[in-house]
């Protein structure tokens, strides 16, 4: 299929998940279905996948690709932060493995009209779920100078944030900023030539920051991790693939916290699990793609996989 997303670290994920024919696995970010395909193949003939995506178009491709597995896959159009309600709705109480492969897929990035990339001129949208939320154009045109600056600094860690936001505000006073190229040109115009990288587009960090804010990516990640761990059977594993340091830090810190403490709700006066640890980390350092994988799929170069096991 043209434009298909190449899944990253597939062998590593499959080995960590130890897929079995009696298992139920949740792919929280099914995308084009690459990881799910591998999970279903490894867990044949009986293993099941609940595949979640908030992008209806991604689900369309996943359904086509995974049609050969018939009723072994359940497709859910929702945000993964609702994982508990989703599983309750389909009468699943516990699962044998969970995968989150964060961010956007190559198909979303390469699909011009979605507005995720400065490589195509398109409306500045960036919403993964186009049924709801605020587009990147709305943020850029409506937020105050201070709020926009905060987003670029926090989520883009952009050194030139102040200059960029000043230029955005100047431009939007003349006419609204509606397209990806318009924004990319504004950013490019204020970053000194001597600081521009040959490999990375000057607007990369600005686009990343806006995408994170539009999709509330860090907030939903924090929400889903605790709920996901609660849903794991004892001895089952959660795998998280992240693509930038902000995500990786959240995964590392939440896993570390759960490796130390129990997860009983604070309103329970006497701790139910008597302070037992909830998780055992299996990756002291994150697993990263091999040189071979990066040469075949350059987009995998920033991937980091962290895995933990429910105790
Ligand atoms: C990197 S891709 C996953 C690719 C997939 N593993 C594969 O093999 O094709 C990430 C996918 O997760 C989806 N996604 C990102 N955040 C999400 C969220 N909060 N809830 C549900 N889906 C999400 C995106 O729409 C995208 O399709």
Tab-separated table of C-alpha atoms and ligand atoms in Angstrom:
chain	number	residue	atom	x	y	z
A	1	UNK	CA	0.000	0.000	0.000
A	2	UNK	CA	1.379	3.381	-1.043
A	3	UNK	CA	2.633	5.744	1.678
A	4	UNK	CA	2.386	2.991	4.290
A	5	UNK	CA	3.943	3.606	7.701
A	6	UNK	CA	6.965	1.389	8.439
A	7	UNK	CA	6.645	0.149	12.035
A	8	UNK	CA	9.720	0.596	14.240
A	9	UNK	CA	11.402	-1.862	16.619
A	10	UNK	CA	8.886	-4.578	15.684
A	11	UNK	CA	10.998	-7.589	16.628
A	12	UNK	CA	11.912	-6.017	19.958
A	13	UNK	CA	8.263	-5.231	20.796
A	14	UNK	CA	7.094	-8.720	19.843
A	15	UNK	CA	9.825	-10.383	21.908
A	16	UNK	CA	9.033	-8.264	24.961
A	17	UNK	CA	5.287	-8.885	24.686
A	18	UNK	CA	5.786	-12.699	24.552
A	19	UNK	CA	2.588	-13.027	22.516
A	20	UNK	CA	0.553	-16.202	23.070
A	21	UNK	CA	-2.466	-17.716	21.368
A	22	UNK	CA	-4.579	-17.262	24.507
A	23	UNK	CA	-3.564	-13.614	24.892
A	24	UNK	CA	-5.453	-10.327	24.520
A	25	UNK	CA	-3.268	-7.382	23.503
A	26	UNK	CA	-4.087	-3.684	23.199
A	27	UNK	CA	-2.437	-1.665	20.451
A	28	UNK	CA	-3.272	1.847	21.645
A	29	UNK	CA	-1.935	3.435	18.445
A	30	UNK	CA	-2.843	1.013	15.679
A	31	UNK	CA	-1.968	3.419	12.833
A	32	UNK	CA	-1.413	1.393	9.666
A	33	UNK	CA	-1.498	-1.821	11.703
A	34	UNK	CA	2.166	-2.825	11.339
A	35	UNK	CA	2.740	-3.759	14.976
A	36	UNK	CA	-0.693	-5.338	15.253
A	37	UNK	CA	0.034	-7.462	12.191
A	38	UNK	CA	3.114	-8.822	13.937
A	39	UNK	CA	1.286	-9.395	17.235
A	40	UNK	CA	-1.561	-11.247	15.506
A	41	UNK	CA	0.863	-13.368	13.483
A	42	UNK	CA	2.893	-14.295	16.553
A	43	UNK	CA	-0.185	-15.043	18.680
A	44	UNK	CA	-1.953	-17.196	16.044
A	45	UNK	CA	-4.311	-18.951	16.001
A	46	UNK	CA	-6.229	-17.461	18.938
A	47	UNK	CA	-4.566	-14.221	20.111
A	48	UNK	CA	-6.666	-11.064	19.961
A	49	UNK	CA	-5.850	-7.390	19.432
A	50	UNK	CA	-7.900	-4.390	20.487
A	51	UNK	CA	-6.659	-1.689	18.126
A	52	UNK	CA	-7.303	1.924	19.077
A	53	UNK	CA	-6.714	5.075	17.022
A	54	UNK	CA	-8.183	8.547	17.226
A	55	UNK	CA	-7.681	9.026	13.495
A	56	UNK	CA	-10.547	7.495	11.519
A	57	UNK	CA	-8.418	7.377	8.353
A	58	UNK	CA	-5.705	5.364	10.109
A	59	UNK	CA	-8.358	2.870	11.197
A	60	UNK	CA	-9.541	2.524	7.604
A	61	UNK	CA	-6.045	1.443	6.496
A	62	UNK	CA	-5.569	-0.803	9.519
A	63	UNK	CA	-8.879	-2.558	8.831
A	64	UNK	CA	-7.880	-3.231	5.239
A	65	UNK	CA	-4.441	-4.496	6.189
A	66	UNK	CA	-5.621	-6.709	9.032
A	67	UNK	CA	-8.744	-8.067	7.320
A	68	UNK	CA	-7.117	-11.515	7.035
A	69	UNK	CA	-7.237	-11.847	10.850
A	70	UNK	CA	-11.042	-11.496	10.786
A	71	UNK	CA	-12.682	-11.386	14.224
A	72	UNK	CA	-9.334	-11.576	16.050
A	73	UNK	CA	-9.114	-7.744	15.862
A	74	UNK	CA	-11.489	-5.213	17.383
A	75	UNK	CA	-11.101	-1.677	16.007
A	76	UNK	CA	-11.906	1.291	18.219
A	77	UNK	CA	-12.072	4.926	17.126
A	78	UNK	CA	-11.193	6.794	20.304
A	79	UNK	CA	-8.433	8.486	22.252
A	80	UNK	CA	-6.219	6.020	24.120
A	81	UNK	CA	-6.614	8.081	27.292
A	82	UNK	CA	-10.078	6.445	27.485
A	83	UNK	CA	-8.548	2.939	27.603
A	84	UNK	CA	-10.414	1.917	30.772
A	85	UNK	CA	-13.856	2.868	29.427
A	86	UNK	CA	-13.036	1.347	26.041
A	87	UNK	CA	-12.180	-2.060	27.496
A	88	UNK	CA	-15.142	-1.935	29.875
A	89	UNK	CA	-17.444	-1.264	26.906
A	90	UNK	CA	-16.281	-4.458	25.219
A	91	UNK	CA	-16.280	-6.497	28.442
A	92	UNK	CA	-12.527	-6.953	28.767
A	93	UNK	CA	-11.262	-6.678	32.340
A	94	UNK	CA	-7.557	-7.490	32.028
A	95	UNK	CA	-5.123	-7.836	29.135
A	96	UNK	CA	-1.852	-9.621	28.413
A	97	UNK	CA	0.099	-6.787	26.849
A	98	UNK	CA	-0.181	-3.150	25.817
A	99	UNK	CA	1.674	-1.157	23.163
A	100	UNK	CA	1.875	2.584	22.631
A	101	UNK	CA	3.766	3.758	19.548
A	102	UNK	CA	3.462	7.497	20.044
A	103	UNK	CA	3.194	10.472	17.732
A	104	UNK	CA	2.037	10.575	14.132
A	105	UNK	CA	2.467	7.996	11.380
A	106	UNK	CA	4.338	8.531	8.117
A	107	UNK	CA	1.002	8.397	6.352
A	108	UNK	CA	-0.304	11.304	8.446
A	109	UNK	CA	2.923	13.272	7.955
A	110	UNK	CA	2.959	12.676	4.212
A	111	UNK	CA	-0.715	13.364	3.743
A	112	UNK	CA	-0.588	16.985	2.591
A	113	UNK	CA	-4.082	18.047	3.638
A	114	UNK	CA	-3.547	17.057	7.296
A	115	UNK	CA	-1.195	20.011	7.797
A	116	UNK	CA	1.393	18.154	9.943
A	117	UNK	CA	4.358	18.896	7.735
A	118	UNK	CA	6.167	21.919	6.358
A	119	UNK	CA	7.062	19.819	3.290
A	120	UNK	CA	3.584	20.300	1.808
A	121	UNK	CA	1.578	23.467	1.473
A	122	UNK	CA	-1.719	22.783	3.219
A	123	UNK	CA	-4.171	24.226	5.737
A	124	UNK	CA	-2.487	24.438	9.135
A	125	UNK	CA	-4.574	21.792	10.902
A	126	UNK	CA	-2.550	19.069	12.749
A	127	UNK	CA	-5.500	17.465	14.533
A	128	UNK	CA	-5.258	13.671	14.636
A	129	UNK	CA	-8.952	13.491	15.485
A	130	UNK	CA	-10.652	15.894	13.123
A	131	UNK	CA	-13.982	15.598	14.920
A	132	UNK	CA	-12.809	17.761	17.782
A	133	UNK	CA	-10.245	20.179	19.142
A	134	UNK	CA	-8.560	23.339	18.007
A	135	UNK	CA	-6.407	23.447	14.878
A	136	UNK	CA	-2.841	24.746	14.754
A	137	UNK	CA	-4.088	27.722	12.709
A	138	UNK	CA	-6.475	28.649	15.524
A	139	UNK	CA	-3.624	28.539	18.045
A	140	UNK	CA	-1.272	30.597	15.906
A	141	UNK	CA	-3.889	33.258	15.150
A	142	UNK	CA	-5.728	33.480	18.464
A	143	UNK	CA	-3.342	32.787	21.350
A	144	UNK	CA	-1.685	35.621	23.226
A	145	UNK	CA	2.006	36.314	22.696
A	146	UNK	CA	2.762	34.868	26.137
A	147	UNK	CA	0.826	31.622	25.625
A	148	UNK	CA	2.319	30.998	22.213
A	149	UNK	CA	5.789	31.651	23.576
A	150	UNK	CA	5.145	29.154	26.403
A	151	UNK	CA	4.111	26.456	23.917
A	152	UNK	CA	7.163	26.911	21.696
A	153	UNK	CA	9.511	26.936	24.673
A	154	UNK	CA	7.941	24.005	26.519
A	155	UNK	CA	7.049	21.653	23.711
A	156	UNK	CA	9.546	22.686	21.036
A	157	UNK	CA	12.476	23.597	23.307
A	158	UNK	CA	13.047	26.135	20.533
A	159	UNK	CA	15.972	28.454	21.142
A	160	UNK	CA	14.518	31.151	18.857
A	161	UNK	CA	10.995	31.047	20.331
A	162	UNK	CA	10.878	34.753	21.187
A	163	UNK	CA	11.828	35.863	17.674
A	164	UNK	CA	9.473	33.374	16.070
A	165	UNK	CA	6.464	34.410	18.149
A	166	UNK	CA	7.214	38.086	17.550
A	167	UNK	CA	7.236	37.440	13.805
A	168	UNK	CA	4.009	35.389	14.017
A	169	UNK	CA	2.233	38.189	15.867
A	170	UNK	CA	3.492	40.796	13.378
A	171	UNK	CA	2.321	38.691	10.437
A	172	UNK	CA	-1.121	37.844	11.836
A	173	UNK	CA	-1.818	41.535	12.430
A	174	UNK	CA	-1.523	41.993	8.657
A	175	UNK	CA	-3.365	38.780	7.648
A	176	UNK	CA	-4.275	35.476	9.284
A	177	UNK	CA	-1.774	32.597	9.106
A	178	UNK	CA	-3.649	29.737	7.495
A	179	UNK	CA	-1.133	27.478	5.756
A	180	UNK	CA	1.858	25.324	6.638
A	181	UNK	CA	4.121	27.132	4.131
A	182	UNK	CA	3.149	30.531	5.488
A	183	UNK	CA	4.183	29.472	8.988
A	184	UNK	CA	7.327	27.665	7.807
A	185	UNK	CA	8.419	30.805	5.899
A	186	UNK	CA	7.867	33.040	8.919
A	187	UNK	CA	9.980	30.749	11.118
A	188	UNK	CA	12.703	30.431	8.504
A	189	UNK	CA	12.901	34.196	8.060
A	190	UNK	CA	13.848	34.825	11.710
A	191	UNK	CA	16.358	32.031	12.370
A	192	UNK	CA	19.879	33.260	11.584
A	193	UNK	CA	21.422	31.478	8.580
A	194	UNK	CA	24.479	30.488	10.598
A	195	UNK	CA	22.239	28.564	13.035
A	196	UNK	CA	20.263	26.666	10.403
A	197	UNK	CA	20.990	22.965	10.239
A	198	UNK	CA	21.515	21.387	6.820
A	199	UNK	CA	19.618	18.256	7.847
A	200	UNK	CA	16.745	19.645	9.916
A	201	UNK	CA	14.217	22.190	8.640
A	202	UNK	CA	14.230	25.383	10.767
A	203	UNK	CA	10.499	25.013	11.440
A	204	UNK	CA	10.773	21.464	12.838
A	205	UNK	CA	10.590	22.431	16.506
A	206	UNK	CA	7.812	24.972	15.984
A	207	UNK	CA	5.705	22.383	14.167
A	208	UNK	CA	6.418	19.784	16.867
A	209	UNK	CA	5.376	22.210	19.617
A	210	UNK	CA	2.102	23.113	17.918
A	211	UNK	CA	1.271	19.484	17.166
A	212	UNK	CA	1.817	18.515	20.817
A	213	UNK	CA	-0.458	21.328	21.983
A	214	UNK	CA	-3.166	20.692	19.360
A	215	UNK	CA	-3.400	16.996	20.298
A	216	UNK	CA	-2.599	17.449	24.026
A	217	UNK	CA	-0.052	14.695	23.477
A	218	UNK	CA	1.794	14.917	26.789
A	219	UNK	CA	-1.351	15.225	28.895
A	220	UNK	CA	-2.973	12.121	27.378
A	221	UNK	CA	0.279	10.196	27.719
A	222	UNK	CA	0.394	10.899	31.448
A	223	UNK	CA	-3.256	9.889	31.762
A	224	UNK	CA	-3.015	6.625	29.835
A	225	UNK	CA	0.072	5.130	31.472
A	226	UNK	CA	-1.402	4.599	34.931
A	227	UNK	CA	-4.699	3.276	33.601
A	228	UNK	CA	-2.908	0.959	31.187
A	229	UNK	CA	-0.770	-0.565	33.940
A	230	UNK	CA	-3.914	-1.187	36.041
A	231	UNK	CA	-5.366	-3.212	33.169
A	232	UNK	CA	-2.414	-5.561	32.806
A	233	UNK	CA	-2.559	-9.109	34.121
A	234	UNK	CA	0.234	-9.948	36.546
A	235	UNK	CA	3.436	-10.695	34.638
A	236	UNK	CA	2.140	-8.898	31.516
A	237	UNK	CA	4.027	-6.071	29.877
A	238	UNK	CA	3.618	-2.567	28.568
A	239	UNK	CA	5.813	-1.290	25.706
A	240	UNK	CA	6.050	2.417	24.913
A	241	UNK	CA	7.857	3.812	21.865
A	242	UNK	CA	8.490	7.553	22.056
A	243	UNK	CA	10.036	9.922	19.537
A	244	UNK	CA	11.237	12.930	21.501
A	245	UNK	CA	12.761	13.639	24.875
A	246	UNK	CA	9.600	15.168	26.396
A	247	UNK	CA	7.636	11.958	25.855
A	248	UNK	CA	10.505	9.730	26.909
A	249	UNK	CA	10.936	11.672	30.151
A	250	UNK	CA	7.268	11.198	31.055
A	251	UNK	CA	7.422	7.449	30.368
A	252	UNK	CA	10.659	7.071	32.331
A	253	UNK	CA	9.368	9.020	35.333
A	254	UNK	CA	5.955	7.361	35.522
A	255	UNK	CA	7.497	3.885	35.213
A	256	UNK	CA	10.093	4.758	37.879
A	257	UNK	CA	7.383	6.002	40.234
A	258	UNK	CA	5.430	2.783	39.823
A	259	UNK	CA	8.557	0.720	40.314
A	260	UNK	CA	8.862	2.285	43.752
A	261	UNK	CA	5.313	2.619	45.103
A	262	UNK	CA	1.930	0.971	45.140
A	263	UNK	CA	-0.891	2.259	42.947
A	264	UNK	CA	-3.818	2.158	45.349
A	265	UNK	CA	-6.078	5.226	45.018
A	266	UNK	CA	-5.201	7.822	47.653
A	267	UNK	CA	-8.739	7.820	49.078
A	268	UNK	CA	-8.241	4.254	50.365
A	269	UNK	CA	-7.148	4.773	53.997
A	270	UNK	CA	-5.299	1.474	54.330
A	271	UNK	CA	-3.225	0.646	51.311
A	272	UNK	CA	-4.616	-2.473	49.619
A	273	UNK	CA	-1.342	-3.783	48.320
A	274	UNK	CA	0.678	-2.874	51.417
A	275	UNK	CA	3.172	-0.768	49.568
A	276	UNK	CA	4.126	-3.424	47.052
A	277	UNK	CA	5.647	-2.186	43.815
A	278	UNK	CA	3.365	-2.202	40.790
A	279	UNK	CA	5.931	-2.454	38.024
A	280	UNK	CA	9.327	-3.884	37.226
A	281	UNK	CA	11.251	-1.956	34.584
A	282	UNK	CA	12.788	-4.204	31.922
A	283	UNK	CA	14.773	-1.555	30.069
A	284	UNK	CA	17.185	0.349	32.266
A	285	UNK	CA	18.196	2.285	29.185
A	286	UNK	CA	15.686	2.631	26.355
A	287	UNK	CA	16.040	0.219	23.437
A	288	UNK	CA	16.885	2.059	20.217
A	289	UNK	CA	16.841	0.935	16.565
A	290	UNK	CA	19.927	-0.695	15.087
A	291	UNK	CA	22.006	1.022	12.387
A	292	UNK	CA	20.436	-1.385	9.897
A	293	UNK	CA	16.917	-0.398	10.863
A	294	UNK	CA	17.784	3.312	10.676
A	295	UNK	CA	19.317	2.886	7.213
A	296	UNK	CA	16.146	1.170	5.943
A	297	UNK	CA	13.785	3.515	7.806
A	298	UNK	CA	15.464	6.866	8.652
A	299	UNK	CA	12.311	7.999	10.512
A	300	UNK	CA	13.072	5.375	13.163
A	301	UNK	CA	16.256	7.181	14.234
A	302	UNK	CA	14.730	8.989	17.222
A	303	UNK	CA	12.643	6.046	18.491
A	304	UNK	CA	13.107	4.889	22.099
A	305	UNK	CA	11.386	1.826	23.533
A	306	UNK	CA	10.777	1.425	27.262
A	307	UNK	CA	9.177	-1.703	28.681
A	308	UNK	CA	7.849	-2.591	32.117
A	309	UNK	CA	6.195	-5.652	33.627
A	310	UNK	CA	3.206	-5.696	35.981
A	311	UNK	CA	4.091	-7.241	39.299
B	1	LIG	C1	3.395	6.179	15.064
B	1	LIG	S1	1.764	5.856	14.569
B	1	LIG	C2	1.554	4.165	14.930
B	1	LIG	C3	1.943	3.245	13.829
B	1	LIG	C4	1.603	1.801	14.065
B	1	LIG	N1	2.287	1.261	15.206
B	1	LIG	C5	1.906	0.961	12.840
B	1	LIG	O1	2.610	-0.035	12.972
B	1	LIG	O2	1.426	1.297	11.748
B	1	LIG	C6	0.818	6.597	15.811
B	1	LIG	C7	-0.687	6.437	15.640
B	1	LIG	O3	-1.262	6.708	16.898
B	1	LIG	C8	-2.384	7.516	16.764
B	1	LIG	N2	-2.501	8.268	18.017
B	1	LIG	C9	-1.643	9.181	18.514
B	1	LIG	N3	-2.087	9.643	19.685
B	1	LIG	C10	-3.242	8.987	19.955
B	1	LIG	C11	-4.174	9.034	21.028
B	1	LIG	N4	-4.016	9.862	22.063
B	1	LIG	N5	-5.232	8.202	20.982
B	1	LIG	C12	-5.428	7.353	19.940
B	1	LIG	N6	-4.595	7.294	18.877
B	1	LIG	C13	-3.505	8.095	18.884
B	1	LIG	C14	-2.103	8.366	15.554
B	1	LIG	O4	-3.312	8.812	14.971
B	1	LIG	C15	-1.320	7.412	14.663
B	1	LIG	O5	-2.154	6.750	13.782
